[in-house]
Tab-separated table of C-alpha atoms and ligand atoms in Angstrom:
chain	number	residue	atom	x	y	z
A	1	MET	CA	3.343	27.068	-25.334
A	2	ALA	CA	3.280	30.686	-26.472
A	3	LEU	CA	0.725	31.553	-29.172
A	4	LEU	CA	3.451	32.748	-31.568
A	5	GLU	CA	5.216	29.409	-31.390
A	6	LEU	CA	1.940	27.617	-32.041
A	7	VAL	CA	1.421	29.708	-35.176
A	8	GLN	CA	5.004	29.168	-36.329
A	9	GLN	CA	4.600	25.449	-35.936
A	10	SER	CA	1.376	25.638	-37.941
A	11	VAL	CA	-0.511	24.087	-35.099
A	12	ILE	CA	-3.385	26.545	-35.386
A	13	HIS	CA	-3.292	26.491	-39.165
A	14	THR	CA	-3.491	22.741	-39.510
A	15	SER	CA	-6.205	22.492	-36.934
A	16	THR	CA	-8.525	25.015	-38.643
A	17	THR	CA	-10.314	24.808	-41.971
A	18	PRO	CA	-9.120	27.338	-44.571
A	19	PRO	CA	-11.585	30.146	-45.419
A	20	SER	CA	-13.930	29.072	-48.191
A	21	ARG	CA	-13.498	32.454	-49.876
A	22	ARG	CA	-10.560	34.851	-49.777
A	23	LEU	CA	-10.870	38.587	-50.504
A	24	ARG	CA	-7.249	39.490	-49.792
A	25	PRO	CA	-5.645	38.090	-52.959
A	26	LEU	CA	-6.821	41.056	-55.065
A	27	ARG	CA	-5.266	43.431	-52.521
A	28	THR	CA	-1.807	41.906	-52.760
A	29	THR	CA	-0.083	44.438	-55.037
A	30	PRO	CA	-0.702	48.052	-56.071
A	31	ALA	CA	-1.312	46.857	-59.653
A	32	LEU	CA	-3.981	44.378	-58.593
A	33	ARG	CA	-5.628	46.946	-56.352
A	34	ALA	CA	-5.690	49.438	-59.217
A	35	MET	CA	-7.313	46.870	-61.540
A	36	VAL	CA	-10.292	46.315	-59.259
A	37	ARG	CA	-10.692	49.902	-58.061
A	38	GLU	CA	-14.369	50.889	-58.373
A	39	THR	CA	-14.152	54.646	-57.928
A	40	GLU	CA	-11.473	56.910	-59.315
A	41	ILE	CA	-11.283	60.631	-58.741
A	42	ASN	CA	-9.757	63.008	-61.239
A	43	ALA	CA	-9.135	66.738	-61.585
A	44	ARG	CA	-11.980	66.674	-64.140
A	45	ASP	CA	-14.397	66.033	-61.255
A	46	PHE	CA	-13.552	69.250	-59.436
A	47	ILE	CA	-15.122	72.693	-59.342
A	48	TYR	CA	-12.950	75.340	-57.648
A	49	PRO	CA	-14.628	78.168	-55.670
A	50	LEU	CA	-13.277	81.719	-56.040
A	51	PHE	CA	-14.135	84.751	-53.875
A	52	VAL	CA	-13.861	87.976	-55.845
A	53	ARG	CA	-13.755	91.500	-54.444
A	54	HIS	CA	-13.000	95.037	-55.592
A	55	GLY	CA	-9.481	96.450	-55.373
A	56	THR	CA	-6.122	94.868	-55.985
A	57	GLY	CA	-4.164	91.902	-54.686
A	58	ARG	CA	-5.445	89.114	-52.479
A	59	ASN	CA	-6.001	88.513	-48.806
A	60	GLU	CA	-6.095	85.181	-47.113
A	61	ILE	CA	-9.239	84.126	-45.281
A	62	HIS	CA	-8.260	83.574	-41.665
A	63	SER	CA	-10.370	80.442	-41.148
A	64	MET	CA	-9.532	78.948	-44.578
A	65	PRO	CA	-5.736	78.756	-44.986
A	66	GLY	CA	-4.787	78.761	-48.675
A	67	ILE	CA	-8.061	80.408	-49.782
A	68	PHE	CA	-8.170	84.120	-50.597
A	69	GLN	CA	-10.449	87.004	-51.379
A	70	LEU	CA	-9.203	87.915	-54.860
A	71	SER	CA	-9.156	90.967	-57.077
A	72	VAL	CA	-10.395	90.370	-60.625
A	73	ALA	CA	-6.803	90.041	-61.894
A	74	GLU	CA	-5.952	87.591	-59.110
A	75	ALA	CA	-9.129	85.593	-59.821
A	76	VAL	CA	-7.949	85.230	-63.426
A	77	ARG	CA	-4.574	83.977	-62.157
A	78	GLU	CA	-6.259	81.427	-59.885
A	79	ALA	CA	-8.515	80.273	-62.735
A	80	GLU	CA	-5.454	79.910	-64.975
A	81	SER	CA	-3.636	77.815	-62.417
A	82	ALA	CA	-6.761	75.649	-61.914
A	83	ALA	CA	-7.041	75.168	-65.684
A	84	SER	CA	-3.375	74.174	-65.934
A	85	LEU	CA	-4.062	71.433	-63.363
A	86	GLY	CA	-6.958	70.049	-65.427
A	87	ILE	CA	-9.785	71.528	-63.342
A	88	PRO	CA	-12.636	72.314	-65.764
A	89	ALA	CA	-14.731	74.788	-63.761
A	90	VAL	CA	-14.784	77.562	-61.171
A	91	ILE	CA	-17.724	78.849	-59.129
A	92	LEU	CA	-17.698	82.561	-58.326
A	93	PHE	CA	-18.809	84.365	-55.173
A	94	GLY	CA	-18.798	88.156	-55.168
A	95	ILE	CA	-18.125	90.578	-52.343
A	96	PRO	CA	-19.713	93.886	-53.377
A	97	ALA	CA	-18.379	97.389	-52.752
A	98	GLU	CA	-21.565	98.296	-50.911
A	99	LYS	CA	-24.410	96.342	-49.396
A	100	ASP	CA	-28.084	97.395	-49.423
A	101	PRO	CA	-31.460	95.778	-48.643
A	102	ILE	CA	-31.852	94.015	-52.007
A	103	GLY	CA	-28.236	93.719	-53.122
A	104	LEU	CA	-28.151	95.953	-56.185
A	105	GLU	CA	-24.604	95.009	-57.199
A	106	ASN	CA	-25.760	91.421	-57.694
A	107	PHE	CA	-27.374	92.477	-60.965
A	108	ALA	CA	-25.262	95.505	-61.861
A	109	ASP	CA	-23.654	95.310	-65.276
A	110	ASN	CA	-20.320	96.303	-63.742
A	111	GLY	CA	-20.732	94.320	-60.522
A	112	ILE	CA	-17.743	92.438	-59.170
A	113	VAL	CA	-18.918	89.016	-60.336
A	114	GLN	CA	-19.842	90.354	-63.776
A	115	GLN	CA	-16.324	91.831	-64.110
A	116	ALA	CA	-14.743	88.562	-63.015
A	117	ILE	CA	-16.839	86.488	-65.446
A	118	ARG	CA	-15.795	88.695	-68.379
A	119	ALA	CA	-12.119	88.673	-67.395
A	120	ILE	CA	-11.946	84.900	-66.882
A	121	LYS	CA	-13.841	84.123	-70.109
A	122	ARG	CA	-11.600	86.542	-72.009
A	123	GLU	CA	-8.346	85.007	-70.756
A	124	ILE	CA	-9.382	81.339	-70.453
A	125	PRO	CA	-12.369	80.775	-72.760
A	126	GLU	CA	-12.434	77.013	-72.106
A	127	MET	CA	-12.882	77.474	-68.338
A	128	VAL	CA	-16.496	76.786	-67.319
A	129	VAL	CA	-17.624	79.716	-65.185
A	130	ILE	CA	-20.429	78.978	-62.731
A	131	THR	CA	-21.979	81.730	-60.622
A	132	ASP	CA	-23.602	81.365	-57.231
A	133	VAL	CA	-26.949	83.130	-57.444
A	134	CYS	CA	-27.949	84.314	-53.981
A	135	MET	CA	-28.496	87.579	-52.166
A	136	CYS	CA	-26.698	87.045	-48.850
A	137	GLU	CA	-23.281	88.403	-49.890
A	138	TYR	CA	-24.936	91.519	-51.310
A	139	THR	CA	-27.513	92.480	-48.706
A	140	ASP	CA	-26.862	94.720	-45.698
A	141	HIS	CA	-28.924	92.370	-43.494
A	142	GLY	CA	-26.998	89.312	-44.755
A	143	HIS	CA	-30.119	87.339	-45.651
A	144	CYS	CA	-30.711	85.379	-48.855
A	145	GLY	CA	-33.824	87.282	-49.841
A	146	VAL	CA	-36.078	90.289	-49.509
A	147	ILE	CA	-36.874	90.816	-45.830
A	148	ASN	CA	-40.358	91.422	-44.468
A	149	THR	CA	-40.392	94.869	-42.898
A	150	ASN	CA	-44.130	95.391	-43.215
A	151	ASN	CA	-45.561	95.191	-39.728
A	152	HIS	CA	-49.065	94.766	-41.108
A	153	SER	CA	-48.187	91.469	-42.776
A	154	SER	CA	-49.171	88.270	-41.024
A	155	LEU	CA	-45.627	86.986	-41.612
A	156	PRO	CA	-43.066	87.632	-38.886
A	157	GLU	CA	-40.847	90.677	-39.176
A	158	GLY	CA	-37.481	89.675	-40.626
A	159	TYR	CA	-38.950	86.745	-42.580
A	160	VAL	CA	-37.309	86.077	-45.965
A	161	LEU	CA	-40.166	86.774	-48.385
A	162	ASN	CA	-40.367	84.095	-51.042
A	163	ASP	CA	-41.967	85.541	-54.138
A	164	PRO	CA	-40.433	89.040	-54.042
A	165	THR	CA	-37.028	87.299	-53.748
A	166	LEU	CA	-37.675	85.332	-56.942
A	167	ASP	CA	-37.750	88.532	-58.952
A	168	VAL	CA	-34.401	89.703	-57.565
A	169	ILE	CA	-32.548	86.403	-58.060
A	170	ALA	CA	-33.920	86.072	-61.597
A	171	ARG	CA	-32.398	89.491	-62.354
A	172	ALA	CA	-29.080	88.383	-60.880
A	173	ALA	CA	-29.036	85.138	-62.882
A	174	LEU	CA	-29.842	87.055	-66.055
A	175	SER	CA	-27.115	89.591	-65.356
A	176	HIS	CA	-24.568	86.780	-64.800
A	177	ALA	CA	-25.624	85.140	-68.085
A	178	GLU	CA	-25.322	88.461	-69.916
A	179	ALA	CA	-21.776	88.840	-68.576
A	180	GLY	CA	-20.930	85.411	-70.002
A	181	ALA	CA	-21.493	82.867	-67.209
A	182	ASP	CA	-21.700	79.296	-68.518
A	183	ILE	CA	-23.891	77.951	-65.701
A	184	VAL	CA	-25.973	79.716	-63.040
A	185	ALA	CA	-26.370	78.103	-59.627
A	186	PRO	CA	-29.192	79.417	-57.400
A	187	SER	CA	-28.333	78.658	-53.775
A	188	GLY	CA	-30.984	80.347	-51.647
A	189	MET	CA	-33.466	77.443	-51.238
A	190	ILE	CA	-36.268	79.800	-52.266
A	191	ASP	CA	-39.367	77.936	-53.531
A	192	GLY	CA	-39.729	78.337	-57.285
A	193	MET	CA	-36.208	79.684	-57.859
A	194	VAL	CA	-35.348	77.236	-60.631
A	195	GLY	CA	-38.558	77.772	-62.599
A	196	THR	CA	-38.379	81.547	-62.297
A	197	ILE	CA	-34.762	81.672	-63.438
A	198	ARG	CA	-35.484	79.253	-66.305
A	199	THR	CA	-38.314	81.456	-67.547
A	200	ALA	CA	-36.233	84.623	-67.251
A	201	LEU	CA	-33.268	83.082	-69.092
A	202	ASP	CA	-35.428	81.618	-71.862
A	203	TYR	CA	-37.273	84.888	-72.348
A	204	ALA	CA	-33.931	86.702	-72.806
A	205	ASN	CA	-32.577	84.153	-75.319
A	206	PHE	CA	-30.387	82.355	-72.792
A	207	GLU	CA	-32.181	79.040	-73.269
A	208	HIS	CA	-28.756	77.387	-73.673
A	209	ILE	CA	-27.551	78.363	-70.181
A	210	PRO	CA	-27.911	75.431	-67.751
A	211	ILE	CA	-29.121	75.753	-64.165
A	212	LEU	CA	-27.218	73.950	-61.423
A	213	SER	CA	-29.661	73.946	-58.539
A	214	TYR	CA	-28.497	73.858	-54.945
A	215	ALA	CA	-31.506	71.560	-54.663
A	216	VAL	CA	-30.740	70.091	-51.248
A	217	LYS	CA	-29.023	72.597	-49.033
A	218	TYR	CA	-29.113	72.175	-45.287
A	219	ALA	CA	-29.089	74.865	-42.610
A	220	SER	CA	-25.562	73.871	-41.629
A	221	ALA	CA	-23.020	75.152	-39.140
A	222	PHE	CA	-20.348	73.948	-41.580
A	223	TYR	CA	-20.810	77.190	-43.586
A	224	GLY	CA	-19.126	79.194	-40.819
A	225	PRO	CA	-15.777	79.864	-42.538
A	226	PHE	CA	-17.498	80.688	-45.857
A	227	ARG	CA	-19.435	83.461	-44.158
A	228	GLU	CA	-16.131	85.012	-43.112
A	229	ALA	CA	-14.806	84.596	-46.666
A	230	ALA	CA	-17.897	86.050	-48.340
A	231	GLU	CA	-18.634	88.538	-45.548
A	232	SER	CA	-22.180	87.208	-45.537
A	233	PRO	CA	-23.313	86.194	-42.033
A	234	PRO	CA	-26.947	87.087	-41.300
A	235	LYS	CA	-27.143	90.204	-39.092
A	236	PHE	CA	-30.023	88.647	-37.155
A	237	GLY	CA	-31.696	85.251	-37.010
A	238	ASP	CA	-30.660	82.297	-39.120
A	239	ARG	CA	-31.470	80.578	-42.437
A	240	LYS	CA	-33.742	77.854	-41.056
A	241	THR	CA	-36.908	79.141	-42.744
A	242	HIS	CA	-35.470	78.335	-46.178
A	243	GLN	CA	-32.495	75.969	-45.813
A	244	MET	CA	-33.332	72.383	-44.818
A	245	ASP	CA	-33.421	70.791	-41.387
A	246	PRO	CA	-30.376	68.454	-41.070
A	247	ALA	CA	-32.689	65.747	-39.717
A	248	ASN	CA	-34.627	65.310	-42.969
A	249	VAL	CA	-34.039	63.147	-46.010
A	250	ARG	CA	-37.525	62.468	-47.453
A	251	GLU	CA	-37.898	66.218	-47.774
A	252	ALA	CA	-34.675	66.230	-49.814
A	253	LEU	CA	-36.411	64.082	-52.398
A	254	CYS	CA	-39.291	66.612	-52.531
A	255	GLU	CA	-36.763	69.395	-53.085
A	256	THR	CA	-35.080	67.530	-55.938
A	257	ALA	CA	-38.408	66.513	-57.521
A	258	MET	CA	-39.494	70.149	-57.504
A	259	ASP	CA	-36.273	71.406	-59.064
A	260	VAL	CA	-36.217	68.692	-61.730
A	261	ALA	CA	-39.821	69.536	-62.625
A	262	GLU	CA	-38.917	73.225	-62.872
A	263	GLY	CA	-36.094	72.487	-65.306
A	264	ALA	CA	-32.905	72.107	-63.279
A	265	ASP	CA	-30.116	70.688	-65.463
A	266	MET	CA	-27.873	69.616	-62.577
A	267	LEU	CA	-28.552	68.976	-58.895
A	268	MET	CA	-26.479	69.640	-55.810
A	269	VAL	CA	-26.397	68.278	-52.272
A	270	LYS	CA	-24.676	70.445	-49.671
A	271	PRO	CA	-22.742	69.994	-47.365
A	272	ALA	CA	-21.196	66.671	-48.390
A	273	LEU	CA	-19.815	64.653	-45.497
A	274	PRO	CA	-22.652	64.645	-42.933
A	275	TYR	CA	-25.084	64.066	-45.852
A	276	LEU	CA	-23.602	61.187	-47.871
A	277	ASP	CA	-26.797	59.200	-47.333
A	278	VAL	CA	-28.761	62.082	-48.866
A	279	LEU	CA	-26.378	62.162	-51.811
A	280	TYR	CA	-26.854	58.415	-52.265
A	281	ARG	CA	-30.646	58.698	-52.099
A	282	VAL	CA	-30.714	61.513	-54.665
A	283	ARG	CA	-28.367	59.506	-56.919
A	284	GLN	CA	-30.720	56.508	-56.732
A	285	ALA	CA	-33.839	58.609	-57.308
A	286	TYR	CA	-32.367	60.533	-60.279
A	287	PRO	CA	-29.829	58.283	-61.998
A	288	GLU	CA	-30.123	60.424	-65.131
A	289	MET	CA	-29.265	63.781	-63.518
A	290	PRO	CA	-25.717	65.160	-63.188
A	291	LEU	CA	-25.132	65.385	-59.449
A	292	VAL	CA	-22.776	67.733	-57.620
A	293	ALA	CA	-21.699	67.621	-53.973
A	294	TYR	CA	-20.393	70.705	-52.173
A	295	ASN	CA	-17.544	69.831	-49.822
A	296	VAL	CA	-18.089	73.041	-47.866
A	297	SER	CA	-15.872	75.518	-46.062
A	298	GLY	CA	-16.158	73.955	-42.596
A	299	GLU	CA	-15.217	70.563	-44.006
A	300	TYR	CA	-12.114	72.188	-45.538
A	301	SER	CA	-11.147	74.122	-42.417
A	302	MET	CA	-11.360	71.079	-40.147
A	303	VAL	CA	-8.877	69.179	-42.306
A	304	LYS	CA	-6.570	72.218	-42.576
A	305	ALA	CA	-6.584	72.733	-38.808
A	306	ALA	CA	-5.842	69.093	-38.053
A	307	ALA	CA	-3.119	68.960	-40.713
A	308	ALA	CA	-1.507	72.159	-39.372
A	309	ASN	CA	-1.245	70.433	-35.997
A	310	GLY	CA	0.329	67.377	-37.571
A	311	TRP	CA	-2.669	65.272	-36.528
A	312	LEU	CA	-3.603	64.042	-40.016
A	313	ASP	CA	-1.898	63.329	-43.320
A	314	GLU	CA	-3.685	66.007	-45.344
A	315	CYS	CA	-3.060	64.540	-48.793
A	316	LYS	CA	-4.354	61.096	-47.860
A	317	VAL	CA	-7.328	62.448	-45.919
A	318	VAL	CA	-8.408	64.748	-48.760
A	319	LEU	CA	-8.149	62.082	-51.455
A	320	GLU	CA	-9.996	59.581	-49.256
A	321	THR	CA	-12.723	62.151	-48.559
A	322	LEU	CA	-13.225	63.056	-52.214
A	323	THR	CA	-13.268	59.377	-53.194
A	324	GLY	CA	-15.953	58.786	-50.572
A	325	ILE	CA	-18.088	61.639	-51.876
A	326	LYS	CA	-17.823	60.329	-55.432
A	327	ARG	CA	-18.525	56.732	-54.318
A	328	ALA	CA	-21.701	57.946	-52.582
A	329	GLY	CA	-22.966	59.258	-55.915
A	330	ALA	CA	-21.456	62.604	-56.872
A	331	ASP	CA	-20.324	63.167	-60.460
A	332	LEU	CA	-18.687	66.464	-59.575
A	333	MET	CA	-17.381	68.009	-56.374
A	334	ILE	CA	-17.063	71.643	-55.405
A	335	THR	CA	-14.025	71.707	-53.145
A	336	TYR	CA	-11.570	74.273	-51.790
A	337	HIS	CA	-9.018	71.456	-51.975
A	338	ALA	CA	-9.428	71.235	-55.775
A	339	LYS	CA	-6.014	72.588	-56.743
A	340	GLU	CA	-4.089	70.674	-54.080
A	341	ALA	CA	-5.996	67.462	-54.799
A	342	ALA	CA	-5.360	67.852	-58.539
A	343	ARG	CA	-1.643	68.278	-57.834
A	344	TRP	CA	-1.570	65.219	-55.587
A	345	LEU	CA	-3.463	63.164	-58.175
A	346	ASN	CA	-1.210	64.323	-61.007
A	347	GLY	CA	1.511	63.427	-58.563
B	9	PBG	C1	-25.055	81.270	-50.225
B	9	PBG	C2	-24.001	80.244	-50.057
B	9	PBG	C3	-23.422	79.800	-48.861
B	9	PBG	C4	-22.469	78.838	-49.223
B	9	PBG	C5	-22.501	78.737	-50.609
B	9	PBG	N1	-23.471	79.603	-51.101
B	9	PBG	C6	-23.604	80.263	-47.468
B	9	PBG	C7	-24.887	80.129	-46.772
B	9	PBG	O1	-25.847	79.541	-47.262
B	9	PBG	O2	-24.954	80.664	-45.673
B	9	PBG	C8	-21.595	78.087	-48.280
B	9	PBG	C9	-20.450	77.373	-48.898
B	9	PBG	C10	-19.394	76.917	-47.947
B	9	PBG	O3	-19.572	76.877	-46.709
B	9	PBG	O4	-18.322	76.570	-48.441
B	9	PBG	N2	-24.657	82.308	-51.056
């Protein structure tokens, strides 16, 4: 007798014992599934990245469809449309007019990021403006710090010098705060960056400005498209002497411990998807700290490329991804999909 007939005649059913526990009943209808849903994502969880440059208009970043380098006026428009979708925050990356060894425009009063902060805060005061504090977009060598050019030093030529870099990024953070940034986010993985910035801000009466530390940032190939967007690839070498080795997780807990001790107000793990275990470990170790995950450029571009080929349902994949990142422990997610995801959620 064919198996189907056996089933229809309940032969198999009557000859087997029913399961002692059933988990499917609560999955029967959309309403039941919604009642027992453990993790819910919302536009309030999103931080939207904006790339700002001099000039007018906008140009699309080849490797990141839907993401643009924006003039200040266009950045305001993007921030307005994010706000109208319920997204509470943007994070700004600046592309300077000129690059030099220490990235002077990073702390220039009329630098591109400073202009964008003022314009966004003027037009949309409730929008939380976060600034990425790093040197790589501003330096002619594309590195995140002051480079060792002194051949007499015992350090290798081209090494990113730690302590001289602290002074420069503290100036940048201070300049962003002076322009009206709500949160500063050092991203260079330079030892002591949080403490140095905290001291500089406090000394200048910016004790109320929080620091979101890119506490656990890996030396990741997933930043590829961002480096096109921010025009920030290193001209030589890589970032492995400051960003973390993808193989390590215990070290991630050292990084977070250090930043918490130095006064970080919020922590970040970056990238998100290959590091969900790291996110989970940091969440467990610091249940009291607000935790952000950066769903980075490469993670965005992969989904866009697959969707453009009709290989994936973009909406479903993005919402599933963001739910997974939140379930692993993130309170907030920096994502290039923020506006689209907010639209899909508001549905
Ligand atoms: C450094 C910075 C980078 C990213 C955010 N801040 C690039 C890097 O470390 O090389 C990458 C973000 C992304 O890939 O979306 N300023």
